[in-house]
Amino acid sequence: MSEDGLLYFDYAAATPLSDVALRAMRPYFSEKFFNPSSPYAPAIQVHREYEAAKHELAVAIGGKADDIVVTAGATESINLAMTAAGGGHIVTSAIEHHAVLHAARRHDVSIVDVPRSGIVDAQAIRQAIRSDTQLVSIALANNELGTIQPLRDIATVIEAERLARRNRGDKTPLWFHSDASQGVGQIDINVARLGVDLITINAAKCYGPKQVALLWRKPGVALTPLVYGGGQELGLRSGTENVAGTIGFAAALTDASQKRKSESKRLGDLRDLFEQLLVEGNDPLQVTIPGKKRLPGSLHVMIPGVDAERLIFLLETKGVFVATGSACAANSGTRSHVLTAIGLTDAEADGSLRITLGRHSTEAQVRRGAEAIIDAVRSEIERVRK
Amino acid sequence: MSEDGLLYFDYAAATPLSDVALRAMRPYFSEKFFNPSSPYAPAIQVHREYEAAKHELAVAIGGKADDIVVTAGATESINLAMTAAGGGHIVTSAIEHHAVLHAARRHDVSIVDVPRSGIVDAQAIRQAIRSDTQLVSIALANNELGTIQPLRDIATVIEAERLARRNRGDKTPLWFHSDASQGVGQIDINVARLGVDLITINAAKCYGPKQVALLWRKPGVALTPLVYGGGQELGLRSGTENVAGTIGFAAALTDASQKRKSESKRLGDLRDLFEQLLVEGNDPLQVTIPGKKRLPGSLHVMIPGVDAERLIFLLETKGVFVATGSACAANSGTRSHVLTAIGLTDAEADGSLRITLGRHSTEAQVRRGAEAIIDAVRSEIERVRK
């Protein structure tokens, strides 16, 4: 990212490629450009390096390389994960990313309500599971609110249902998928500890290259390919392997994992400072969901009565970049389905800002950002009053 | 590509990223890393530059930007193109790439035979078209033999069938798709002149980045998305746009189009020299399909009785890289379906080499490569005789 004074607070939408990832990728653009399926030694070497990168990705999440499918992004991973439902029923929540909701709607789906806390209730999931439910999909952390979901509790509910099915001789499988794109580098992502059967991780959200993600699934989870062809990725995702992208992704994920503990502490402190400054400086501003059950780098605030889209334009003139919601939703010009789902009023939803911090965020940036937001809110409130 | 004396003759499998494409992409890794759907000015600017790149891609093939879907590779483009068949019947040929054959087999499909010439017969296509046929898919040039297919003739057959349907009030659509991945930079690719309704073009085969391709389709051709989500690419391919990849692709395609005339002349001359040297130096060696109906950079030869896989290992010790067939097929260790389809004997197919030239090929390389192949063939023949 350029260091020219821009105050970027939208790391949930996009992260810049890290130097470590770019350095790892560079040789594969030019001198190591070979097709990894070609039969001669330098191509076989490229294939080995590709497999080593998949192994590195697997190690970072506590899985095995053979259980990872590299895809072109989280949306593709999520759509592929949904095929684990077979012809069965899917349970998901009302605050999932559009990729999950739209892919799930291709199936028979139940969408559970989410309370004002922004935290999915494991018991609501339990109640929504039917005898023909084959997949539950809940994101690790919500992409707008930053709320961290109780995956372990949901996994326990799912395990109980599996046991009940076994006890009655019902062989209908039931799998648990989580889109963990938003949590990488901020919270521990280990597939066994999270209790998931499938997980989506997006390189573009952890300082890796864009257009690369992975879907890990536990051995035994049957997937149906979205594309057919040369049979790469164990036949689950045909097409020449994305060598440079995967190697950059592995470097970025390892780097993010190594930095995680110190970085999440640092981001949490910065976020708390940002929150404190905004709350102190703004009478009408409220923190949407205070407390600890949020990603350390996430801060979601509401200024009811103020038009957040106008705020964003005002702020961008001062070089401050924040979001109203997810980038996809922002672009469609519609009210956030996440904020509506947790019961915000229209005025609250329309006056919401998503502030997300990342690796290049500093205390000085946070102080300047908070000041700019306070000023912008004041001037908007004055404008509305006139 | 490194200039350390390696003799790479497998440009049909992979091309190195050109400097012009890498230079175009670089800013989008770091300072212009914004999500193109984000609402603030620098992100909107990135979105504009992405759209400009799509426009540039469109101009290069004589189409419109709105009719292009950017995908993660030719395999995805082909699979998306196949959805134009709806629930209808597909006609394709026995020498298509696995991506086409495997994607087509998800539908009701007829696969027409191809004669020893390696050229698809338009009349065979005509005979295979049924009243419920909705898609014909034939590659512009075969990826193993390099044979250029008579797309115009096939388009004429399709147009006649459309007219017949209109005359009898039958509204069943019939579309013509071509995977042009192998022709880019060597033959003219203009969608109107080719007479196609859909075309797949792969950046990775024209010195652009890997993991990017396009599917162009004529307005009115209905496609069904393979993935669902944020609704990007007019809803046909959800997922954050591949900004860097698309901008690199556009730069590479424009560059390849501008160089095409001089480069195809140069490659044709080099290929003819390669062919002449091999034929003169090798008694048992035969050119599989001589003549002009081949890509200028393509040369396919057979040395019946010699094991081409052993040849490839021998050659690679001398720094010479050639292929037995497509990289995907090579990796699976099975005999080429293309060579079997055109009626080569097992001995001919197993003794086949695919030699493909490209931008970094020189006369000196061709002479050294031909000498190495002649030596390797001789030593293999002697070994077999003993």
mmCIF file of N, CA, C and O in Angstrom, chain A residues 163-215:
data_model
loop_
_atom_site.group_PDB
_atom_site.id
_atom_site.type_symbol
_atom_site.label_atom_id
_atom_site.label_comp_id
_atom_site.label_asym_id
_atom_site.label_seq_id
_atom_site.Cartn_x
_atom_site.Cartn_y
_atom_site.Cartn_z
ATOM 1 N N LEU A 163 -24.903 -38.341 15.894
ATOM 2 C CA LEU A 163 -25.003 -39.484 16.804
ATOM 3 C C LEU A 163 -26.437 -40.024 16.800
ATOM 4 O O LEU A 163 -26.656 -41.237 16.698
ATOM 5 N N ALA A 164 -27.397 -39.107 16.838
ATOM 6 C CA ALA A 164 -28.809 -39.522 16.815
ATOM 7 C C ALA A 164 -29.111 -40.277 15.522
ATOM 8 O O ALA A 164 -29.819 -41.288 15.534
ATOM 9 N N ARG A 165 -28.560 -39.781 14.403
ATOM 10 C CA ARG A 165 -28.786 -40.470 13.122
ATOM 11 C C ARG A 165 -28.170 -41.867 13.142
ATOM 12 O O ARG A 165 -28.773 -42.822 12.682
ATOM 13 N N ARG A 166 -26.951 -41.942 13.653
ATOM 14 C CA ARG A 166 -26.295 -43.260 13.725
ATOM 15 C C ARG A 166 -27.125 -44.216 14.571
ATOM 16 O O ARG A 166 -27.319 -45.370 14.203
ATOM 17 N N ASN A 167 -27.598 -43.702 15.681
ATOM 18 C CA ASN A 167 -28.353 -44.562 16.617
ATOM 19 C C ASN A 167 -29.639 -45.103 16.000
ATOM 20 O O ASN A 167 -30.086 -46.180 16.366
ATOM 21 N N ARG A 168 -30.193 -44.322 15.062
ATOM 22 C CA ARG A 168 -31.412 -44.853 14.431
ATOM 23 C C ARG A 168 -31.119 -45.458 13.052
ATOM 24 O O ARG A 168 -32.037 -45.727 12.276
ATOM 25 N N GLY A 169 -29.834 -45.673 12.772
ATOM 26 C CA GLY A 169 -29.451 -46.357 11.533
ATOM 27 C C GLY A 169 -29.614 -45.506 10.289
ATOM 28 O O GLY A 169 -29.657 -46.002 9.169
ATOM 29 N N ASP A 170 -29.689 -44.193 10.483
ATOM 30 C CA ASP A 170 -29.860 -43.264 9.365
ATOM 31 C C ASP A 170 -28.481 -42.850 8.867
ATOM 32 O O ASP A 170 -27.686 -42.281 9.619
ATOM 33 N N LYS A 171 -28.188 -43.143 7.599
ATOM 34 C CA LYS A 171 -26.844 -42.862 7.076
ATOM 35 C C LYS A 171 -26.727 -41.506 6.380
ATOM 36 O O LYS A 171 -25.718 -41.219 5.735
ATOM 37 N N THR A 172 -27.759 -40.672 6.465
ATOM 38 C CA THR A 172 -27.695 -39.350 5.839
ATOM 39 C C THR A 172 -26.523 -38.564 6.451
ATOM 40 O O THR A 172 -26.486 -38.351 7.660
ATOM 41 N N PRO A 173 -25.572 -38.139 5.618
ATOM 42 C CA PRO A 173 -24.441 -37.398 6.183
ATOM 43 C C PRO A 173 -24.851 -35.978 6.589
ATOM 44 O O PRO A 173 -25.843 -35.444 6.093
ATOM 45 N N LEU A 174 -24.108 -35.403 7.492
ATOM 46 C CA LEU A 174 -24.335 -34.015 7.910
ATOM 47 C C LEU A 174 -22.976 -33.360 8.084
ATOM 48 O O LEU A 174 -22.165 -33.808 8.907
ATOM 49 N N TRP A 175 -22.710 -32.310 7.315
ATOM 50 C CA TRP A 175 -21.401 -31.657 7.339
ATOM 51 C C TRP A 175 -21.519 -30.202 7.767
ATOM 52 O O TRP A 175 -22.553 -29.569 7.600
ATOM 53 N N PHE A 176 -20.411 -29.700 8.264
ATOM 54 C CA PHE A 176 -20.371 -28.323 8.778
ATOM 55 C C PHE A 176 -19.294 -27.553 8.019
ATOM 56 O O PHE A 176 -18.112 -27.873 8.090
ATOM 57 N N HIS A 177 -19.745 -26.545 7.277
ATOM 58 C CA HIS A 177 -18.832 -25.677 6.522
ATOM 59 C C HIS A 177 -18.759 -24.301 7.166
ATOM 60 O O HIS A 177 -19.768 -23.777 7.636
ATOM 61 N N SER A 178 -17.558 -23.732 7.163
ATOM 62 C CA SER A 178 -17.418 -22.348 7.604
ATOM 63 C C SER A 178 -16.570 -21.558 6.621
ATOM 64 O O SER A 178 -15.507 -22.010 6.191
ATOM 65 N N ASP A 179 -17.060 -20.386 6.255
ATOM 66 C CA ASP A 179 -16.259 -19.441 5.484
ATOM 67 C C ASP A 179 -15.442 -18.637 6.493
ATOM 68 O O ASP A 179 -15.988 -17.823 7.233
ATOM 69 N N ALA A 180 -14.141 -18.909 6.521
ATOM 70 C CA ALA A 180 -13.272 -18.265 7.516
ATOM 71 C C ALA A 180 -12.490 -17.103 6.915
ATOM 72 O O ALA A 180 -11.504 -16.646 7.491
ATOM 73 N N SER A 181 -12.955 -16.621 5.743
ATOM 74 C CA SER A 181 -12.185 -15.589 5.044
ATOM 75 C C SER A 181 -11.880 -14.387 5.928
ATOM 76 O O SER A 181 -10.810 -13.793 5.844
ATOM 77 N N GLN A 182 -12.825 -14.024 6.779
ATOM 78 C CA GLN A 182 -12.631 -12.802 7.553
ATOM 79 C C GLN A 182 -11.785 -12.983 8.808
ATOM 80 O O GLN A 182 -11.399 -12.010 9.424
ATOM 81 N N GLY A 183 -11.517 -14.204 9.210
ATOM 82 C CA GLY A 183 -10.817 -14.353 10.484
ATOM 83 C C GLY A 183 -9.312 -14.536 10.384
ATOM 84 O O GLY A 183 -8.593 -14.392 11.378
ATOM 85 N N VAL A 184 -8.829 -14.810 9.162
ATOM 86 C CA VAL A 184 -7.426 -15.201 9.003
ATOM 87 C C VAL A 184 -6.474 -14.118 9.504
ATOM 88 O O VAL A 184 -6.644 -12.945 9.197
ATOM 89 N N GLY A 185 -5.503 -14.532 10.285
ATOM 90 C CA GLY A 185 -4.506 -13.594 10.784
ATOM 91 C C GLY A 185 -4.956 -12.860 12.025
ATOM 92 O O GLY A 185 -4.197 -12.084 12.609
ATOM 93 N N GLN A 186 -6.224 -13.070 12.432
ATOM 94 C CA GLN A 186 -6.725 -12.397 13.634
ATOM 95 C C GLN A 186 -7.140 -13.403 14.713
ATOM 96 O O GLN A 186 -7.012 -13.132 15.891
ATOM 97 N N ILE A 187 -7.684 -14.548 14.281
ATOM 98 C CA ILE A 187 -8.015 -15.580 15.266
ATOM 99 C C ILE A 187 -7.467 -16.919 14.800
ATOM 100 O O ILE A 187 -7.204 -17.109 13.615
ATOM 101 N N ASP A 188 -7.307 -17.819 15.741
ATOM 102 C CA ASP A 188 -6.733 -19.139 15.462
ATOM 103 C C ASP A 188 -7.634 -19.914 14.506
ATOM 104 O O ASP A 188 -8.829 -20.069 14.764
ATOM 105 N N ILE A 189 -7.061 -20.379 13.397
ATOM 106 C CA ILE A 189 -7.851 -21.170 12.455
ATOM 107 C C ILE A 189 -7.233 -22.548 12.332
ATOM 108 O O ILE A 189 -6.251 -22.749 11.624
ATOM 109 N N ASN A 190 -7.807 -23.478 13.099
ATOM 110 C CA ASN A 190 -7.360 -24.858 13.059
ATOM 111 C C ASN A 190 -8.614 -25.696 12.880
ATOM 112 O O ASN A 190 -9.539 -25.615 13.705
ATOM 113 N N VAL A 191 -8.659 -26.469 11.809
ATOM 114 C CA VAL A 191 -9.918 -27.128 11.446
ATOM 115 C C VAL A 191 -10.411 -28.072 12.541
ATOM 116 O O VAL A 191 -11.620 -28.173 12.777
ATOM 117 N N ALA A 192 -9.479 -28.728 13.225
ATOM 118 C CA ALA A 192 -9.897 -29.658 14.285
ATOM 119 C C ALA A 192 -10.449 -28.882 15.475
ATOM 120 O O ALA A 192 -11.514 -29.205 16.008
ATOM 121 N N ARG A 193 -9.744 -27.843 15.881
ATOM 122 C CA ARG A 193 -10.210 -27.069 17.042
ATOM 123 C C ARG A 193 -11.535 -26.354 16.752
ATOM 124 O O ARG A 193 -12.378 -26.206 17.634
ATOM 125 N N LEU A 194 -11.728 -25.915 15.510
ATOM 126 C CA LEU A 194 -12.990 -25.250 15.170
ATOM 127 C C LEU A 194 -14.129 -26.259 15.068
ATOM 128 O O LEU A 194 -15.299 -25.895 15.208
ATOM 129 N N GLY A 195 -13.789 -27.522 14.780
ATOM 130 C CA GLY A 195 -14.821 -28.557 14.697
ATOM 131 C C GLY A 195 -15.572 -28.580 13.380
ATOM 132 O O GLY A 195 -16.681 -29.102 13.302
ATOM 133 N N VAL A 196 -14.950 -28.028 12.309
ATOM 134 C CA VAL A 196 -15.637 -27.974 11.010
ATOM 135 C C VAL A 196 -15.233 -29.159 10.135
ATOM 136 O O VAL A 196 -14.204 -29.799 10.368
ATOM 137 N N ASP A 197 -16.067 -29.429 9.129
ATOM 138 C CA ASP A 197 -15.770 -30.475 8.150
ATOM 139 C C ASP A 197 -15.284 -29.887 6.844
ATOM 140 O O ASP A 197 -14.645 -30.571 6.046
ATOM 141 N N LEU A 198 -15.643 -28.632 6.609
ATOM 142 C CA LEU A 198 -15.179 -27.911 5.421
ATOM 143 C C LEU A 198 -14.870 -26.480 5.838
ATOM 144 O O LEU A 198 -15.568 -25.910 6.685
ATOM 145 N N ILE A 199 -13.840 -25.909 5.224
ATOM 146 C CA ILE A 199 -13.541 -24.506 5.524
ATOM 147 C C ILE A 199 -13.064 -23.797 4.258
ATOM 148 O O ILE A 199 -12.361 -24.373 3.434
ATOM 149 N N THR A 200 -13.515 -22.556 4.114
ATOM 150 C CA THR A 200 -13.103 -21.690 3.008
ATOM 151 C C THR A 200 -12.166 -20.623 3.556
ATOM 152 O O THR A 200 -12.486 -19.987 4.565
ATOM 153 N N ILE A 201 -11.033 -20.449 2.900
ATOM 154 C CA ILE A 201 -10.102 -19.386 3.292
ATOM 155 C C ILE A 201 -9.669 -18.641 2.037
ATOM 156 O O ILE A 201 -9.336 -19.252 1.026
ATOM 157 N N ASN A 202 -9.672 -17.332 2.119
ATOM 158 C CA ASN A 202 -9.459 -16.463 0.969
ATOM 159 C C ASN A 202 -8.109 -15.755 1.082
ATOM 160 O O ASN A 202 -7.883 -15.015 2.041
ATOM 161 N N ALA A 203 -7.249 -15.971 0.096
ATOM 162 C CA ALA A 203 -5.925 -15.335 0.109
ATOM 163 C C ALA A 203 -6.030 -13.815 0.088
ATOM 164 O O ALA A 203 -5.213 -13.110 0.690
ATOM 165 N N ALA A 204 -7.047 -13.307 -0.603
ATOM 166 C CA ALA A 204 -7.163 -11.863 -0.816
ATOM 167 C C ALA A 204 -7.465 -11.089 0.470
ATOM 168 O O ALA A 204 -7.349 -9.872 0.501
ATOM 169 N N LYS A 205 -7.860 -11.808 1.536
ATOM 170 C CA LYS A 205 -8.170 -11.124 2.786
ATOM 171 C C LYS A 205 -7.044 -11.247 3.799
ATOM 172 O O LYS A 205 -7.180 -10.807 4.939
ATOM 173 N N CYS A 206 -5.939 -11.904 3.402
ATOM 174 C CA CYS A 206 -4.824 -12.054 4.348
ATOM 175 C C CYS A 206 -3.508 -11.690 3.677
ATOM 176 O O CYS A 206 -2.512 -12.370 3.864
ATOM 177 N N TYR A 207 -3.536 -10.617 2.856
ATOM 178 C CA TYR A 207 -2.315 -10.070 2.263
ATOM 179 C C TYR A 207 -1.695 -11.021 1.249
ATOM 180 O O TYR A 207 -0.521 -10.914 0.932
ATOM 181 N N GLY A 208 -2.507 -11.946 0.752
ATOM 182 C CA GLY A 208 -2.071 -12.817 -0.340
ATOM 183 C C GLY A 208 -2.633 -12.296 -1.645
ATOM 184 O O GLY A 208 -3.293 -11.248 -1.679
ATOM 185 N N PRO A 209 -2.383 -13.013 -2.745
ATOM 186 C CA PRO A 209 -2.885 -12.583 -4.046
ATOM 187 C C PRO A 209 -4.404 -12.709 -4.131
ATOM 188 O O PRO A 209 -5.015 -13.510 -3.432
ATOM 189 N N LYS A 210 -5.005 -11.905 -4.976
ATOM 190 C CA LYS A 210 -6.434 -12.022 -5.214
ATOM 191 C C LYS A 210 -6.676 -13.194 -6.178
ATOM 192 O O LYS A 210 -5.766 -13.692 -6.804
ATOM 193 N N GLN A 211 -7.929 -13.611 -6.239
ATOM 194 C CA GLN A 211 -8.320 -14.679 -7.180
ATOM 195 C C GLN A 211 -7.723 -16.029 -6.771
ATOM 196 O O GLN A 211 -7.441 -16.888 -7.601
ATOM 197 N N VAL A 212 -7.499 -16.217 -5.487
ATOM 198 C CA VAL A 212 -7.072 -17.518 -4.957
ATOM 199 C C VAL A 212 -7.759 -17.724 -3.612
ATOM 200 O O VAL A 212 -7.795 -16.810 -2.782
ATOM 201 N N ALA A 213 -8.258 -18.927 -3.401
ATOM 202 C CA ALA A 213 -8.795 -19.322 -2.103
ATOM 203 C C ALA A 213 -8.617 -20.823 -1.998
ATOM 204 O O ALA A 213 -8.154 -21.473 -2.944
ATOM 205 N N LEU A 214 -8.941 -21.349 -0.848
ATOM 206 C CA LEU A 214 -8.909 -22.805 -0.716
ATOM 207 C C LEU A 214 -10.222 -23.264 -0.122
ATOM 208 O O LEU A 214 -10.925 -22.518 0.572
ATOM 209 N N LEU A 215 -10.558 -24.504 -0.458
ATOM 210 C CA LEU A 215 -11.604 -25.215 0.267
ATOM 211 C C LEU A 215 -10.951 -26.458 0.837
ATOM 212 O O LEU A 215 -10.447 -27.291 0.081
#
